[in-house]
Coordinates of N, CA and C in Angstrom, one line a residue:
T5 N -25.4 9.7 72.8 CA -25.5 11.2 73.1 C -24.3 11.9 73.1
K6 N -23.9 13.0 72.6 CA -22.6 14.1 72.7 C -23.2 15.4 73.4
L7 N -22.4 15.3 74.8 CA -22.5 16.5 75.5 C -21.3 17.5 75.2
R8 N -21.9 18.6 75.0 CA -20.8 19.7 74.8 C -20.8 20.6 76.0
F9 N -19.4 20.9 76.3 CA -19.3 21.7 77.5 C -18.3 22.7 77.0
T10 N -18.3 24.0 78.0 CA -17.6 24.9 77.8 C -16.1 25.2 78.3
E11 N -15.3 25.7 78.0 CA -13.9 25.9 78.2 C -13.7 25.7 79.8
V12 N -14.8 26.3 80.6 CA -14.5 25.8 82.1 C -15.4 24.6 82.5
G13 N -15.9 23.9 81.8 CA -16.5 22.8 82.2 C -17.8 22.8 82.3
H14 N -18.6 23.5 82.1 CA -19.6 23.9 81.9 C -20.9 22.9 80.9
L15 N -21.7 22.6 81.2 CA -22.5 21.7 80.4 C -23.4 22.9 79.1
A16 N -22.7 22.9 78.2 CA -23.5 24.0 77.5 C -24.7 23.3 76.3
G17 N -24.8 22.0 76.1 CA -25.6 21.4 75.3 C -25.3 20.3 75.1
A18 N -26.4 19.3 74.2 CA -26.5 18.0 73.9 C -26.7 17.7 72.6
M19 N -26.4 16.7 71.5 CA -26.7 16.3 70.5 C -27.3 14.7 70.7
F20 N -27.9 14.1 69.9 CA -28.3 12.7 70.0 C -28.4 12.0 68.6
D21 N -27.9 10.7 68.2 CA -27.8 10.2 67.2 C -28.6 9.3 67.4
T22 N -29.0 8.9 66.1 CA -29.6 7.4 66.3 C -28.7 6.3 66.1
Y23 N -28.5 5.7 67.1 CA -27.2 4.5 66.9 C -28.1 3.2 66.2
F24 N -29.2 2.8 66.5 CA -29.3 1.2 66.3 C -31.0 1.6 66.4
L25 N -32.0 1.6 65.5 CA -33.5 1.6 65.5 C -34.0 0.1 65.1
E26 N -34.2 -0.5 65.9 CA -34.9 -1.6 65.1 C -36.6 -1.7 64.7
T27 N -36.4 -1.2 63.7 CA -37.5 -1.2 62.6 C -38.4 -2.2 62.4
S28 N -37.5 -3.2 62.4 CA -38.4 -4.6 62.1 C -39.3 -4.8 63.2
R29 N -39.4 -4.1 64.2 CA -40.1 -4.3 65.7 C -41.5 -3.5 65.1
A30 N -41.7 -2.9 64.2 CA -42.6 -2.0 64.0 C -44.0 -3.0 63.3
V31 N -43.3 -4.2 62.8 CA -43.9 -5.0 61.5 C -44.0 -6.1 62.5
S32 N -43.3 -6.7 63.2 CA -42.9 -8.3 63.7 C -42.5 -8.2 64.8
H33 N -42.9 -9.5 66.0 CA -42.2 -9.6 66.8 C -42.7 -10.8 67.5
A34 N -41.4 -11.7 68.2 CA -41.7 -12.4 68.9 C -43.2 -12.8 70.0
D35 N -43.5 -13.9 70.0 CA -44.6 -14.3 71.0 C -44.2 -13.9 72.3
G36 N -44.9 -13.2 73.0 CA -44.8 -12.5 74.6 C -44.0 -11.4 74.5
D37 N -43.3 -10.6 73.0 CA -43.1 -9.8 73.1 C -43.9 -8.5 72.6
G38 N -43.7 -7.3 72.5 CA -44.6 -6.3 72.0 C -44.1 -5.5 71.0
N39 N -44.9 -4.7 70.4 CA -44.4 -3.6 69.5 C -43.7 -2.6 70.4
F40 N -43.6 -1.3 69.3 CA -43.0 -0.4 70.1 C -44.3 0.4 71.1
R41 N -43.4 0.9 72.1 CA -44.8 1.3 73.3 C -45.6 2.2 73.1
I42 N -45.3 3.3 72.1 CA -45.9 4.4 71.8 C -47.5 4.1 70.9
F43 N -47.4 3.0 70.5 CA -48.6 2.6 69.9 C -49.8 2.2 71.1
Y44 N -49.2 1.6 71.7 CA -50.0 1.1 72.8 C -50.6 2.5 73.8
E45 N -49.7 3.2 73.9 CA -49.7 4.4 74.9 C -50.9 5.5 73.9
I46 N -51.1 5.5 72.6 CA -51.5 6.3 71.7 C -53.1 5.9 72.0
L47 N -53.5 4.4 71.8 CA -54.4 3.6 71.9 C -54.9 3.5 73.0
A48 N -54.4 3.7 74.0 CA -54.9 3.9 75.8 C -55.4 4.9 76.2
A49 N -55.1 6.2 75.2 CA -55.8 7.7 75.3 C -57.2 7.5 75.2
P50 N -57.8 8.6 75.8 CA -59.6 8.7 75.7 C -59.9 8.7 74.2
P51 N -61.4 8.4 73.6 CA -61.5 8.4 72.5 C -61.3 9.7 72.4
E52 N -61.5 11.1 72.9 CA -61.7 12.5 72.3 C -60.1 12.5 72.0
T53 N -59.2 12.4 72.9 CA -57.7 12.3 72.4 C -57.5 11.6 71.1
K54 N -57.9 10.2 71.1 CA -57.6 9.1 69.6 C -58.3 10.1 68.5
R55 N -59.4 10.9 68.5 CA -60.0 11.6 67.6 C -59.1 12.6 67.2
E56 N -58.5 13.2 68.1 CA -57.5 14.7 67.9 C -56.5 14.0 67.5
L57 N -55.9 13.1 67.7 CA -54.8 12.8 67.2 C -54.6 11.8 66.0
L58 N -55.3 11.2 65.8 CA -55.5 10.2 64.6 C -56.4 10.4 63.9
G59 N -57.7 10.8 63.8 CA -58.9 11.3 63.3 C -60.4 10.6 63.7
A60 N -61.4 11.1 63.3 CA -62.5 10.7 63.7 C -62.5 9.1 64.0
D61 N -62.3 8.2 62.6 CA -62.5 6.8 63.1 C -61.8 6.3 64.2
W62 N -61.0 6.7 65.2 CA -60.2 6.2 65.7 C -60.5 5.9 67.3
A63 N -61.9 6.9 67.6 CA -62.0 6.9 68.9 C -62.2 5.9 69.4
L64 N -62.5 4.4 68.9 CA -62.7 3.4 69.7 C -62.0 2.5 69.4
A65 N -60.5 2.7 68.6 CA -59.8 1.7 68.3 C -59.1 1.1 69.5
T66 N -58.7 0.1 69.7 CA -57.6 -0.7 70.4 C -56.8 -1.5 69.7
S67 N -55.6 -2.1 70.5 CA -54.9 -2.7 69.9 C -55.6 -3.9 69.4
S68 N -56.5 -4.5 69.4 CA -56.4 -5.6 69.1 C -57.4 -5.8 67.4
D69 N -57.3 -4.4 67.1 CA -57.6 -4.0 66.1 C -57.0 -4.1 64.9
F70 N -55.5 -4.2 64.9 CA -54.3 -3.7 64.6 C -53.5 -5.3 64.2
A71 N -53.1 -5.6 63.0 CA -52.6 -6.9 62.8 C -50.5 -6.8 63.6
Y72 N -50.3 -5.7 63.4 CA -49.1 -5.5 64.0 C -49.1 -5.5 65.3
L73 N -49.8 -5.3 66.2 CA -50.1 -5.4 67.4 C -51.0 -6.8 68.2
S74 N -51.2 -7.7 67.1 CA -51.9 -8.4 67.3 C -51.4 -9.4 68.6
S75 N -50.3 -9.9 68.4 CA -49.5 -10.6 69.3 C -48.5 -10.0 70.3
G76 N -47.9 -10.7 71.6 CA -47.7 -9.9 72.4 C -48.0 -9.8 73.5
N77 N -47.6 -9.5 74.6 CA -48.2 -9.2 76.3 C -48.5 -8.1 76.6
R78 N -48.6 -7.0 75.5 CA -49.0 -5.5 76.0 C -50.4 -5.3 75.4
V79 N -50.9 -5.0 76.5 CA -52.7 -4.4 76.0 C -52.9 -2.8 76.7
D80 N -54.0 -2.1 75.9 CA -53.7 -0.9 76.6 C -53.9 0.0 78.1
S81 N -54.4 -1.4 78.6 CA -54.8 -1.3 79.8 C -53.5 -1.0 80.7
E82 N -52.4 -1.4 80.4 CA -51.0 -2.1 80.7 C -50.3 -0.2 80.7
T83 N -50.6 0.4 79.5 CA -49.8 1.2 79.1 C -50.7 2.7 79.0
S84 N -51.3 3.0 80.7 CA -52.0 4.1 80.7 C -50.8 5.3 80.5
D85 N -49.9 5.3 80.5 CA -49.1 6.5 80.8 C -48.7 7.5 79.6
W86 N -49.7 7.2 78.5 CA -49.7 8.3 77.0 C -49.8 9.7 77.8
E87 N -50.2 10.0 78.6 CA -50.5 11.5 79.0 C -49.1 11.5 79.6
Q88 N -48.5 11.1 80.1 CA -46.6 11.7 80.4 C -46.0 11.3 79.4
T89 N -46.0 10.7 78.3 CA -45.4 10.5 77.0 C -45.4 11.8 76.1
F90 N -46.9 12.4 76.0 CA -47.3 13.8 75.4 C -47.0 15.0 76.6
Q91 N -46.5 14.8 77.3 CA -46.6 16.1 78.2 C -44.9 16.5 78.3
A92 N -44.4 15.0 77.7 CA -42.8 14.9 77.7 C -42.3 15.6 76.0
L93 N -43.0 15.3 75.3 CA -43.2 15.8 73.8 C -43.7 17.0 73.7
A94 N -44.5 17.6 74.6 CA -44.9 18.9 74.6 C -43.6 20.1 75.0
L95 N -42.8 19.2 75.9 CA -41.4 20.2 75.9 C -40.6 20.8 75.3
F96 N -40.5 19.7 74.3 CA -39.9 19.9 72.9 C -40.7 20.8 71.8
G97 N -41.8 21.1 72.1 CA -42.8 21.9 71.4 C -43.4 20.6 70.2
L98 N -43.3 19.8 70.6 CA -44.5 18.8 70.2 C -45.7 18.6 70.5
E99 N -46.8 19.3 70.0 CA -48.2 19.5 70.9 C -48.6 20.4 69.5
G100 N -50.3 20.2 69.9 CA -51.1 20.9 68.8 C -50.9 20.9 67.5
P101 N -51.0 21.2 66.3 CA -50.5 21.0 65.0 C -48.9 20.0 65.0
S102 N -48.3 20.1 65.6 CA -47.1 19.4 65.5 C -47.1 18.1 65.5
L103 N -48.2 17.8 66.7 CA -48.4 16.4 66.9 C -49.2 15.7 66.2
R104 N -49.3 16.1 64.6 CA -50.0 15.0 63.8 C -49.1 14.1 63.3
L105 N -47.5 14.3 63.7 CA -46.8 13.2 63.3 C -47.5 11.8 64.0
T106 N -48.6 11.9 64.9 CA -49.0 10.5 65.4 C -50.1 9.9 64.2
R107 N -50.3 10.7 63.4 CA -51.3 10.2 62.0 C -50.4 9.6 61.4
A108 N -49.0 9.6 61.1 CA -48.1 8.9 60.5 C -47.8 7.3 61.5
L109 N -48.2 7.5 62.5 CA -48.0 6.2 63.3 C -49.1 5.6 63.0
G110 N -50.6 6.2 63.1 CA -51.7 5.5 62.8 C -51.6 4.9 61.4
V111 N -50.6 5.3 60.4 CA -50.6 4.8 59.0 C -49.8 3.7 59.1
V112 N -48.6 3.7 60.0 CA -47.9 2.5 60.3 C -49.0 1.2 60.7
L113 N -50.1 1.7 61.2 CA -50.8 0.3 62.0 C -51.8 -0.1 60.5
L114 N -52.5 1.2 59.9 CA -53.5 0.8 58.9 C -52.7 -0.4 58.0
L115 N -51.5 0.2 57.4 CA -50.8 -0.8 56.4 C -50.6 -2.4 57.2
G116 N -50.5 -1.9 58.4 CA -50.4 -3.9 58.7 C -51.6 -4.3 58.5
N117 N -52.6 -3.9 58.5 CA -54.2 -4.7 58.1 C -54.4 -4.9 56.9
I118 N -53.7 -4.3 56.1 CA -53.7 -4.6 54.5 C -53.2 -6.0 54.3
S119 N -54.1 -6.7 53.7 CA -53.6 -7.8 53.1 C -54.1 -8.4 51.5
F120 N -53.2 -9.6 51.0 CA -53.5 -9.7 49.5 C -53.5 -11.0 49.4
V121 N -54.1 -10.9 47.8 CA -54.8 -12.2 47.6 C -54.0 -12.5 45.9
E122 N -53.7 -13.6 45.8 CA -53.1 -13.7 44.3 C -54.2 -13.7 43.0
E123 N -54.4 -13.1 42.2 CA -55.0 -13.4 41.0 C -54.6 -14.2 40.1
T124 N -55.4 -14.7 39.1 CA -54.9 -15.9 38.1 C -53.8 -15.4 37.5
D125 N -53.5 -14.0 37.1 CA -52.0 -14.0 36.4 C -51.1 -13.9 37.1
G126 N -50.8 -14.3 38.7 CA -50.0 -14.1 39.3 C -50.0 -12.6 40.2
G127 N -50.3 -12.0 39.7 CA -50.4 -10.6 40.4 C -51.1 -10.3 41.6
A128 N -50.5 -9.5 42.8 CA -51.2 -9.6 44.1 C -52.6 -8.4 44.0
A129 N -53.3 -8.5 44.1 CA -54.6 -7.8 44.8 C -54.6 -7.3 46.4
V130 N -55.7 -5.9 46.7 CA -55.9 -6.1 48.4 C -57.1 -6.7 48.5
A131 N -56.8 -7.7 49.6 CA -58.1 -8.4 50.0 C -59.2 -7.6 50.6
N132 N -58.8 -6.6 51.7 CA -59.8 -5.9 52.5 C -60.1 -4.5 52.0
R133 N -61.1 -4.1 51.5 CA -61.1 -2.9 50.6 C -61.3 -1.8 51.8
A134 N -62.2 -2.5 52.7 CA -62.1 -1.4 53.5 C -61.6 -0.5 54.3
D135 N -60.4 -1.6 54.4 CA -58.9 -1.1 55.4 C -57.9 -0.5 54.3
L136 N -58.4 -0.6 53.2 CA -57.3 0.1 51.9 C -58.0 1.3 52.0
N137 N -59.6 1.7 51.8 CA -60.2 2.8 51.8 C -59.4 3.8 53.1
M138 N -59.7 3.2 54.2 CA -59.3 3.9 55.4 C -57.5 4.2 55.3
L139 N -56.8 3.8 54.8 CA -55.5 3.8 54.5 C -55.3 4.9 53.7
A140 N -56.2 4.8 52.5 CA -55.7 6.1 51.8 C -56.4 7.2 52.1
L141 N -57.2 7.3 53.2 CA -57.9 8.3 53.8 C -57.0 8.7 54.3
S142 N -56.7 8.3 55.1 CA -55.5 8.5 56.2 C -54.1 9.3 55.6
L143 N -53.8 8.7 54.3 CA -52.7 9.1 53.3 C -52.9 10.7 52.6
G144 N -54.2 10.5 52.5 CA -54.6 11.6 51.8 C -54.6 11.3 50.1
L145 N -54.5 10.4 49.7 CA -54.4 9.8 48.4 C -55.5 9.0 47.7
P146 N -55.5 9.0 46.6 CA -57.0 8.5 46.0 C -56.5 7.2 46.6
V147 N -57.9 6.2 46.8 CA -57.3 4.4 46.7 C -56.8 3.9 45.9
A148 N -57.0 4.2 44.5 CA -56.4 3.2 43.2 C -55.0 3.6 43.3
D149 N -54.3 4.8 43.5 CA -52.8 5.3 43.8 C -52.6 4.5 44.9
V150 N -53.1 4.3 46.4 CA -52.3 3.4 47.0 C -52.3 1.9 46.7
E151 N -53.4 1.6 46.3 CA -53.3 0.1 45.9 C -52.3 -0.3 44.7
D152 N -51.6 1.1 43.9 CA -51.1 0.7 43.0 C -50.0 0.5 43.5
A153 N -49.6 1.2 44.4 CA -48.1 1.3 44.8 C -47.9 0.2 45.8
L154 N -49.0 -0.5 46.4 CA -48.7 -1.5 47.5 C -48.4 -2.7 45.9
T155 N -49.2 -3.0 45.1 CA -49.3 -4.4 44.3 C -48.4 -4.1 43.4
H156 N -47.6 -3.0 42.6 CA -46.5 -3.2 41.5 C -45.2 -2.4 42.3
R157 N -44.2 -2.6 41.6 CA -43.0 -2.0 41.4 C -42.2 -1.9 40.2
M158 N -41.8 -0.8 40.0 CA -40.9 -0.3 38.8 C -39.4 -0.9 38.9
I159 N -39.4 -1.2 37.5 CA -38.0 -2.1 37.0 C -37.8 -0.7 36.2
Q160 N -36.0 -0.9 36.2 CA -35.5 -0.1 35.5 C -34.8 -0.9 34.4
T161 N -34.8 -0.4 33.3 CA -34.1 -1.2 32.3 C -33.3 -0.5 31.8
A162 N -32.3 -0.7 30.5 CA -31.4 0.1 30.2 C -32.3 0.8 29.0
N163 N -33.6 0.9 28.8 CA -34.2 1.8 27.7 C -35.4 2.5 28.1
E164 N -35.9 2.0 28.9 CA -37.1 2.2 29.7 C -37.4 1.7 31.2
D165 N -38.5 2.3 32.1 CA -38.9 2.0 33.2 C -40.1 0.9 33.1
L166 N -40.0 0.0 33.8 CA -41.3 -0.8 33.5 C -42.0 -1.1 34.4
L167 N -43.5 -1.0 34.5 CA -44.3 -1.3 35.7 C -44.8 -2.9 36.1
V168 N -44.2 -3.6 37.0 CA -44.7 -4.8 36.9 C -45.4 -5.4 38.3
S169 N -46.3 -6.4 38.4 CA -47.0 -6.6 39.3 C -46.4 -7.4 40.5
N170 N -46.7 -7.1 41.5 CA -45.8 -7.5 42.6 C -46.8 -9.0 42.8
T171 N -46.3 -10.3 43.1 CA -46.6 -11.2 43.8 C -47.5 -10.7 45.1
A172 N -48.4 -11.8 46.0 CA -48.8 -11.7 47.2 C -47.7 -11.4 48.1
D173 N -46.7 -12.2 48.3 CA -45.7 -12.0 48.9 C -44.7 -11.0 48.7
Q174 N -44.5 -10.6 47.9 CA -43.8 -9.4 47.2 C -44.6 -8.0 47.9
A175 N -46.0 -8.1 47.5 CA -46.8 -7.1 48.4 C -46.7 -6.8 49.5
V176 N -46.5 -8.0 50.3 CA -46.6 -7.8 51.9 C -45.0 -7.3 52.4
K177 N -44.1 -7.8 51.7 CA -42.7 -7.1 51.5 C -42.6 -5.5 51.7
S178 N -43.4 -5.4 50.3 CA -43.2 -3.8 49.9 C -44.1 -3.1 51.2
R179 N -45.5 -3.7 51.5 CA -46.3 -3.0 52.8 C -45.2 -3.1 54.3
D180 N -44.9 -3.9 54.5 CA -43.9 -3.8 55.6 C -42.8 -2.9 55.5
T181 N -42.1 -2.7 54.6 CA -41.0 -2.0 54.5 C -41.7 -0.4 54.5
L182 N -42.3 -0.2 53.4 CA -43.2 1.5 53.8 C -43.4 1.7 55.4
A183 N -43.8 0.6 56.1 CA -44.2 0.8 57.4 C -43.2 0.9 58.3
K184 N -42.0 0.4 58.0 CA -40.8 0.9 58.9 C -40.0 1.8 58.2
V185 N -40.5 2.3 57.5 CA -39.8 3.5 56.5 C -40.6 4.8 57.4
I186 N -41.7 4.5 57.6 CA -42.6 5.8 58.1 C -42.4 5.9 59.3
Y187 N -42.3 4.9 60.2 CA -42.0 4.5 61.4 C -40.6 5.5 61.8
A188 N -39.7 4.8 61.0 CA -38.1 5.8 61.3 C -38.3 7.1 61.1
G189 N -39.0 7.2 60.0 CA -39.1 8.7 60.0 C -40.0 9.8 60.9
V190 N -40.9 9.3 61.3 CA -41.4 9.5 62.7 C -39.9 9.8 63.5
F191 N -39.5 9.0 63.9 CA -38.6 8.7 65.0 C -37.6 10.0 64.8
S192 N -37.1 9.9 63.7 CA -35.8 10.8 63.1 C -36.3 12.4 63.4
S193 N -37.4 12.7 62.9 CA -38.3 14.2 63.1 C -38.3 14.3 64.7
I194 N -38.5 13.4 65.3 CA -38.6 14.0 67.1 C -37.2 13.9 67.3
V195 N -36.2 13.2 67.2 CA -34.4 13.2 67.8 C -34.2 14.7 66.6
S196 N -34.6 15.2 65.5 CA -34.2 16.4 65.0 C -34.4 17.6 65.8
R197 N -35.9 17.3 66.2 CA -36.5 18.4 66.8 C -35.9 18.3 68.2
I198 N -35.6 17.3 69.0 CA -35.2 17.7 70.5 C -33.4 18.2 70.0
N199 N -33.0 18.1 69.1 CA -31.5 18.5 69.0 C -31.6 19.7 68.7
I200 N -32.4 20.4 67.9 CA -32.6 22.0 67.7 C -32.6 22.7 68.9
L201 N -33.3 22.2 69.9 CA -33.8 22.5 71.4 C -32.5 22.2 72.1
T202 N -31.8 21.7 72.3 CA -30.7 21.1 73.2 C -29.2 21.0 72.7
S203 N -29.3 21.6 71.5 CA -27.6 22.0 70.9 C -27.4 23.0 71.5
A204 N -25.6 22.7 71.6 CA -25.2 24.1 72.5 C -25.1 25.2 71.3
P205 N -25.0 26.5 71.7 CA -25.2 27.5 70.8 C -23.7 27.7 70.0
P206 N -23.9 28.2 68.8 CA -22.7 27.6 67.5 C -21.5 28.7 68.4
T207 N -21.7 29.8 69.1 CA -20.7 30.6 69.8 C -19.8 29.8 70.8
V208 N -20.6 28.7 71.4 CA -19.5 28.1 72.5 C -18.6 27.0 71.7
T209 N -17.0 27.4 72.4 CA -15.9 26.6 72.1 C -15.2 25.9 73.1
G210 N -15.8 24.8 73.2 CA -15.5 23.6 74.1 C -15.2 22.5 73.7
K211 N -15.5 21.5 74.5 CA -15.1 20.0 73.9 C -16.2 19.2 74.0
H212 N -16.1 18.1 73.1 CA -17.4 16.9 73.1 C -17.2 15.8 73.9
K213 N -17.9 15.4 74.8 CA -17.9 14.2 75.5 C -19.2 13.1 74.9
T214 N -18.5 12.0 74.2 CA -19.7 10.9 73.8 C -20.0 10.1 75.0

Protein backbone atom coordinates (compact mmCIF):
# COMPACT_ATOMS: atom_id res chain seq x y z
CA THR A 1 0.00 0.00 0.00
CA LYS A 2 1.42 3.38 -1.01
CA LEU A 3 0.14 6.42 0.88
CA ARG A 4 0.48 9.89 -0.60
CA PHE A 5 0.76 12.85 1.75
CA THR A 6 0.62 16.57 1.08
CA GLU A 7 3.50 18.86 1.96
CA VAL A 8 1.86 19.59 5.33
CA GLY A 9 1.39 15.91 6.15
CA HIS A 10 -2.26 15.39 5.24
CA LEU A 11 -3.23 12.11 3.60
CA ALA A 12 -4.04 12.83 -0.03
CA GLY A 13 -4.61 9.35 -1.40
CA ALA A 14 -3.50 5.74 -1.62
CA MET A 15 -2.45 3.22 -4.27
CA PHE A 16 -2.37 -0.56 -4.01
CA ASP A 17 -0.07 -3.04 -5.75
CA THR A 18 -0.64 -6.78 -5.93
CA TYR A 19 2.41 -8.12 -4.13
CA PHE A 20 1.64 -11.83 -4.16
CA LEU A 21 -1.56 -13.47 -5.36
CA GLU A 22 -1.63 -17.19 -4.70
CA THR A 23 -3.58 -18.10 -7.82
CA SER A 24 -2.85 -21.81 -7.33
CA ARG A 25 -5.41 -21.72 -4.49
CA ALA A 26 -8.14 -21.13 -7.06
CA VAL A 27 -7.66 -24.64 -8.44
CA SER A 28 -6.22 -26.70 -5.56
CA HIS A 29 -5.69 -26.51 -1.83
CA ALA A 30 -4.66 -28.80 0.98
CA ASP A 31 -7.17 -30.90 2.87
CA GLY A 32 -8.62 -28.87 5.69
CA ASP A 33 -7.91 -25.65 3.82
CA GLY A 34 -10.27 -23.76 1.54
CA ASN A 35 -10.43 -21.89 -1.71
CA PHE A 36 -10.73 -18.09 -1.91
CA ARG A 37 -13.52 -16.91 0.34
CA ILE A 38 -15.37 -15.01 -2.40
CA PHE A 39 -16.49 -18.28 -4.04
CA TYR A 40 -18.19 -19.48 -0.86
CA GLU A 41 -19.74 -16.07 -0.23
CA ILE A 42 -21.34 -15.92 -3.67
CA LEU A 43 -22.75 -19.42 -3.30
CA ALA A 44 -24.10 -18.52 0.17
CA ALA A 45 -26.21 -15.73 -1.33
CA PRO A 46 -29.98 -16.21 -1.80
CA PRO A 47 -31.12 -17.93 -5.01
CA GLU A 48 -32.35 -14.70 -6.59
CA THR A 49 -28.99 -13.03 -5.96
CA LYS A 50 -27.07 -15.93 -7.48
CA ARG A 51 -29.38 -15.83 -10.47
CA GLU A 52 -28.64 -12.12 -10.91
CA LEU A 53 -24.88 -12.41 -10.37
CA LEU A 54 -24.16 -15.66 -12.20
CA GLY A 55 -27.11 -16.63 -14.37
CA ALA A 56 -30.36 -18.55 -14.25
CA ASP A 57 -28.76 -21.98 -13.80
CA TRP A 58 -27.00 -20.93 -10.59
CA ALA A 59 -29.99 -20.30 -8.30
CA LEU A 60 -29.60 -23.57 -6.35
CA ALA A 61 -25.84 -24.02 -6.73
CA THR A 62 -23.77 -24.85 -3.64
CA SER A 63 -20.07 -25.42 -3.04
CA SER A 64 -20.56 -29.20 -3.25
CA ASP A 65 -21.37 -28.78 -6.96
CA PHE A 66 -17.84 -27.69 -7.86
CA ALA A 67 -14.62 -29.68 -7.94
CA TYR A 68 -12.46 -26.68 -7.05
CA LEU A 69 -14.43 -26.35 -3.79
CA SER A 70 -14.88 -30.03 -3.04
CA SER A 71 -12.24 -30.24 -0.31
CA GLY A 72 -11.65 -27.96 2.61
CA ASN A 73 -13.40 -26.97 5.79
CA ARG A 74 -15.58 -24.16 4.52
CA VAL A 75 -19.24 -24.58 3.68
CA ASP A 76 -21.77 -22.04 2.45
CA SER A 77 -23.49 -21.70 5.81
CA GLU A 78 -20.20 -20.58 7.39
CA THR A 79 -19.70 -17.73 4.92
CA SER A 80 -23.00 -15.89 5.05
CA ASP A 81 -21.33 -12.48 5.08
CA TRP A 82 -21.68 -12.19 1.28
CA GLU A 83 -23.82 -9.08 1.74
CA GLN A 84 -21.04 -7.21 3.53
CA THR A 85 -18.63 -8.06 0.74
CA PHE A 86 -20.95 -6.72 -1.93
CA GLN A 87 -21.68 -3.60 0.10
CA ALA A 88 -17.91 -3.00 0.24
CA LEU A 89 -17.61 -3.48 -3.51
CA ALA A 90 -20.48 -1.03 -4.03
CA LEU A 91 -18.47 1.66 -2.22
CA PHE A 92 -16.09 1.55 -5.18
CA GLY A 93 -18.81 1.53 -7.80
CA LEU A 94 -18.76 -2.22 -8.31
CA GLU A 95 -22.48 -2.86 -8.36
CA GLY A 96 -25.21 -3.44 -10.90
CA PRO A 97 -23.74 -4.09 -14.37
CA SER A 98 -20.20 -3.73 -12.97
CA LEU A 99 -20.74 -6.82 -10.85
CA ARG A 100 -20.80 -8.97 -13.97
CA LEU A 101 -17.24 -9.72 -12.97
CA THR A 102 -18.82 -12.37 -10.74
CA ARG A 103 -19.65 -14.28 -13.92
CA ALA A 104 -15.93 -14.62 -14.50
CA LEU A 105 -15.67 -16.21 -11.06
CA GLY A 106 -18.44 -18.57 -12.12
CA VAL A 107 -16.40 -19.52 -15.19
CA VAL A 108 -13.50 -20.41 -12.89
CA LEU A 109 -15.73 -22.82 -10.97
CA LEU A 110 -17.18 -24.30 -14.15
CA LEU A 111 -13.70 -24.92 -15.55
CA GLY A 112 -12.91 -27.05 -12.52
CA ASN A 113 -15.80 -29.35 -13.36
CA ILE A 114 -14.43 -30.15 -16.81
CA SER A 115 -12.77 -33.57 -16.90
CA PHE A 116 -11.00 -35.33 -19.74
CA VAL A 117 -10.58 -38.79 -21.19
CA GLU A 118 -7.80 -39.94 -23.46
CA GLU A 119 -8.85 -41.22 -26.86
CA THR A 120 -7.21 -44.05 -28.76
CA ASP A 121 -4.89 -41.64 -30.60
CA GLY A 122 -3.65 -40.25 -27.27
CA GLY A 123 -5.50 -36.95 -27.59
CA ALA A 124 -7.81 -35.60 -24.90
CA ALA A 125 -11.57 -35.21 -25.17
CA VAL A 126 -13.98 -33.62 -22.71
CA ALA A 127 -15.70 -36.34 -20.72
CA ASN A 128 -18.69 -34.44 -19.37
CA ARG A 129 -20.66 -32.74 -22.13
CA ALA A 130 -23.26 -31.12 -19.86
CA ASP A 131 -20.58 -29.23 -17.92
CA LEU A 132 -18.90 -28.24 -21.19
CA ASN A 133 -22.19 -26.86 -22.51
CA MET A 134 -22.71 -24.79 -19.36
CA LEU A 135 -19.14 -23.46 -19.55
CA ALA A 136 -19.57 -22.47 -23.20
CA LEU A 137 -22.84 -20.74 -22.37
CA SER A 138 -21.19 -18.75 -19.57
CA LEU A 139 -18.33 -17.76 -21.87
CA GLY A 140 -20.67 -16.87 -24.71
CA LEU A 141 -18.69 -19.08 -27.09
CA PRO A 142 -19.54 -22.06 -29.30
CA VAL A 143 -19.14 -25.39 -27.53
CA ALA A 144 -16.75 -26.71 -30.20
CA ASP A 145 -14.46 -23.69 -29.81
CA VAL A 146 -14.26 -24.12 -26.04
CA GLU A 147 -13.50 -27.82 -26.36
CA ASP A 148 -10.81 -27.20 -28.99
CA ALA A 149 -9.17 -24.57 -26.79
CA LEU A 150 -9.00 -27.00 -23.85
CA THR A 151 -7.89 -30.06 -25.77
CA HIS A 152 -5.42 -28.56 -28.24
CA ARG A 153 -2.44 -26.24 -28.20
CA MET A 154 -0.52 -24.28 -30.79
CA ILE A 155 3.15 -25.03 -31.43
CA GLN A 156 5.22 -22.53 -33.37
CA THR A 157 7.89 -23.88 -35.69
CA ALA A 158 10.28 -22.03 -37.94
CA ASN A 159 7.89 -22.27 -40.88
CA GLU A 160 4.38 -22.64 -39.51
CA ASP A 161 2.06 -22.86 -36.55
CA LEU A 162 0.89 -26.38 -35.75
CA LEU A 163 -2.25 -27.29 -33.83
CA VAL A 164 -1.59 -30.42 -31.79
CA SER A 165 -3.70 -32.45 -29.40
CA ASN A 166 -3.18 -32.32 -25.66
CA THR A 167 -3.04 -35.48 -23.63
CA ALA A 168 -5.56 -35.71 -20.79
CA ASP A 169 -2.91 -34.56 -18.30
CA GLN A 170 -1.94 -31.63 -20.49
CA ALA A 171 -5.59 -30.66 -20.87
CA VAL A 172 -6.02 -30.59 -17.09
CA LYS A 173 -2.99 -28.29 -16.77
CA SER A 174 -4.35 -26.06 -19.53
CA ARG A 175 -7.76 -25.90 -17.82
CA ASP A 176 -6.22 -25.01 -14.45
CA THR A 177 -3.93 -22.39 -15.97
CA LEU A 178 -6.89 -20.69 -17.64
CA ALA A 179 -8.84 -20.71 -14.36
CA LYS A 180 -5.91 -19.09 -12.52
CA VAL A 181 -5.49 -16.41 -15.20
CA ILE A 182 -9.19 -15.54 -15.07
CA TYR A 183 -9.15 -15.29 -11.28
CA ALA A 184 -6.07 -13.06 -11.37
CA GLY A 185 -7.81 -10.85 -13.94
CA VAL A 186 -10.84 -10.40 -11.71
CA PHE A 187 -8.61 -9.56 -8.75
CA SER A 188 -6.60 -7.05 -10.78
CA SER A 189 -9.70 -5.35 -12.14
CA ILE A 190 -10.98 -4.75 -8.59
CA VAL A 191 -7.60 -3.38 -7.46
CA SER A 192 -7.52 -1.07 -10.51
CA ARG A 193 -11.00 0.21 -9.72
CA ILE A 194 -10.04 0.91 -6.10
CA ASN A 195 -6.89 2.72 -7.21
CA ILE A 196 -8.85 4.98 -9.53
CA LEU A 197 -10.99 6.17 -6.65
CA THR A 198 -8.38 6.36 -3.90
CA SER A 199 -5.30 7.73 -5.68
CA ALA A 200 -4.16 11.27 -4.96
CA PRO A 201 -5.06 14.01 -7.46
CA PRO A 202 -2.23 14.76 -9.91
CA THR A 203 -1.95 18.26 -8.48
CA VAL A 204 -0.72 16.92 -5.11
CA THR A 205 3.04 17.34 -4.72
CA GLY A 206 3.95 15.44 -1.62
CA LYS A 207 5.72 12.30 -0.56
CA HIS A 208 4.93 8.62 -0.81
CA LYS A 209 5.00 6.31 2.16
CA THR A 210 4.99 2.56 1.54
